[in-house]
Coordinates of N, CA, C and O in Angstrom, one line a residue:
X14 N 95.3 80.1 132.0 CA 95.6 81.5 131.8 C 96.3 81.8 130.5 O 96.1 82.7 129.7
X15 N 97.3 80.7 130.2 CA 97.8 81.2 129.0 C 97.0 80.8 127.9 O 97.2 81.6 126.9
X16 N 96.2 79.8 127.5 CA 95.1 79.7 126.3 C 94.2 80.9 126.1 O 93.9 81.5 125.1
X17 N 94.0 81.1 127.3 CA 93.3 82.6 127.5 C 94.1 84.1 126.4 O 93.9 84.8 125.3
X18 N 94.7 84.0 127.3 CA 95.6 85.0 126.4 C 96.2 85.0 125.0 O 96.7 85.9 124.4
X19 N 96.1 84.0 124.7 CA 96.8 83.1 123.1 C 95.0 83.2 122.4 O 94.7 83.5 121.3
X20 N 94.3 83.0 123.1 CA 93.3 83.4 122.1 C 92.9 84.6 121.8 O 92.3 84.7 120.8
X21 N 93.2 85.7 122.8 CA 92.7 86.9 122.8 C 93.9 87.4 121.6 O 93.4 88.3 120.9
X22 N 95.0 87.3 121.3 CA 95.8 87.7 120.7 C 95.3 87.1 119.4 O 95.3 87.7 118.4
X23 N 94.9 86.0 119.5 CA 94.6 85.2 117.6 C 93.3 86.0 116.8 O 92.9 86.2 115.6
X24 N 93.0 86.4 118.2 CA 91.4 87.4 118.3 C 91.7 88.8 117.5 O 91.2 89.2 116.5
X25 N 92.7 89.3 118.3 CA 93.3 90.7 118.1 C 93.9 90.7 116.4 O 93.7 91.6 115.5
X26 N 94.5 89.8 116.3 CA 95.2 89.5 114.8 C 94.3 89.2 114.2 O 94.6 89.9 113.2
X27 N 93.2 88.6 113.8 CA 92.3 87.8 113.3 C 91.8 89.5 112.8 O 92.1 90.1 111.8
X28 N 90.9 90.0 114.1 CA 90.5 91.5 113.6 C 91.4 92.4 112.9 O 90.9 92.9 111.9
X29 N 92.6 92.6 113.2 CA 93.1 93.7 112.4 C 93.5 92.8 110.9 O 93.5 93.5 109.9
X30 N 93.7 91.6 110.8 CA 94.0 91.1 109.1 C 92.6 91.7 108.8 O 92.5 92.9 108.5
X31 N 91.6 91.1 108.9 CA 90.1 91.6 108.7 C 89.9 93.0 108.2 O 89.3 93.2 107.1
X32 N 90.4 94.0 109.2 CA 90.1 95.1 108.7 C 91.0 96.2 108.0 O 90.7 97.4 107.8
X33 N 92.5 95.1 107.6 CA 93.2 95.7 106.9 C 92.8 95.5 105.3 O 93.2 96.2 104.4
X34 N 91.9 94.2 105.0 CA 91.7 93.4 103.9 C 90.5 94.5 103.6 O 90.5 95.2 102.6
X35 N 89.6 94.6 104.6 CA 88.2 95.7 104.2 C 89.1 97.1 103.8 O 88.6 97.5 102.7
X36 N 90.0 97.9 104.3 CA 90.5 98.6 103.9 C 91.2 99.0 102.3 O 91.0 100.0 101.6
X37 N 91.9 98.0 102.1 CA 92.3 97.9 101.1 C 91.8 97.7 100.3 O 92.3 98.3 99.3
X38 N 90.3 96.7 100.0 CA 89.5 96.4 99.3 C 88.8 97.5 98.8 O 88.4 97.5 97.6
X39 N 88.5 98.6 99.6 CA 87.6 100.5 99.3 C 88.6 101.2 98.5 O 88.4 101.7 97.4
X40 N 90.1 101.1 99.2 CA 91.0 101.9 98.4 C 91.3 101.6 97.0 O 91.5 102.5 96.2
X41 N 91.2 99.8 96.6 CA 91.3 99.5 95.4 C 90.0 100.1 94.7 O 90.2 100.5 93.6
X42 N 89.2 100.2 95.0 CA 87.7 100.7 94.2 C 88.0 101.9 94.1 O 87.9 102.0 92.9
X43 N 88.2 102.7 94.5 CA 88.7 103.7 94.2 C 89.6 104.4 93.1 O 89.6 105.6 92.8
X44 N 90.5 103.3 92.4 CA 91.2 103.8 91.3 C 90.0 103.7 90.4 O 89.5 104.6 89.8
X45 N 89.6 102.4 90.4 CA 88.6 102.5 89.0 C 89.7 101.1 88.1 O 89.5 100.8 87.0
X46 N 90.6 100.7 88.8 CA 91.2 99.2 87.5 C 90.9 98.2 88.4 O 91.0 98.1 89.6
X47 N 90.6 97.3 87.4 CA 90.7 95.8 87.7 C 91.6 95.0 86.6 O 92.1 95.3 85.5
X48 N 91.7 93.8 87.4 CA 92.8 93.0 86.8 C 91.3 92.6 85.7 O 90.1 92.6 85.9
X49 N 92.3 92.0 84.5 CA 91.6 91.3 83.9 C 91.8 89.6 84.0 O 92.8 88.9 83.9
X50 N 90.6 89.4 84.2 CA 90.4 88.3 84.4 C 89.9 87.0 83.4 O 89.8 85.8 83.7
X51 N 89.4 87.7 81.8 CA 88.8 87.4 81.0 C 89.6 86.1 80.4 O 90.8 86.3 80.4
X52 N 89.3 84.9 79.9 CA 89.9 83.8 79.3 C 89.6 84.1 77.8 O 88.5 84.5 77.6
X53 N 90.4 83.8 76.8 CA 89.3 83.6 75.3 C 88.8 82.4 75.2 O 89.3 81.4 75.7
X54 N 87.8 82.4 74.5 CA 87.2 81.6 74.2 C 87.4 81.1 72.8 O 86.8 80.1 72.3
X55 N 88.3 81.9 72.1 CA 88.6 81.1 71.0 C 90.4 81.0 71.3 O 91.1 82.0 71.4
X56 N 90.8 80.0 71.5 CA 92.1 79.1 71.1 C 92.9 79.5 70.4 O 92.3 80.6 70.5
X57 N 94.2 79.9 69.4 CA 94.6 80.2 68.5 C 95.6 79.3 68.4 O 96.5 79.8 69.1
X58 N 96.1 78.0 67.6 CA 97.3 78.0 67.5 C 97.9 78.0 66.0 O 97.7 77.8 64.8
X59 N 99.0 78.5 67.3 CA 99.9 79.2 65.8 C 101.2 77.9 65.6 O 102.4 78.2 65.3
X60 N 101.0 76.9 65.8 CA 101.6 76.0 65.5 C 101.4 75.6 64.0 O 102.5 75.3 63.5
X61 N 100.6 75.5 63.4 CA 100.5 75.1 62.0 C 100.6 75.8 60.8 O 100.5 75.2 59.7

């Protein structure tokens, strides 16, 4: 009985992270910013 119930709660938690993450993910689309994520591709050092 108690695995039972320890799953149904991991179940319960499992769903609401899930659809706090789907949540959050629409509201960020919604501003319109993204991080930037871009690397350069050219190097620069200013050591010399």
């Amino acid at each position: 009985m108690r695995k039972r119930l320890l799953r149904s709660v991991l179940a319960a938690a499992l769903s609401a992270v899930a659809a706090f993450g789907a949540l959050s993910g629409y509201s960020d689309a919604k501003t319109g910013t993204q991080a930037d994520s871009h690397w350069p591709s050219i190097v620069v050092d200013s050591g010399r």
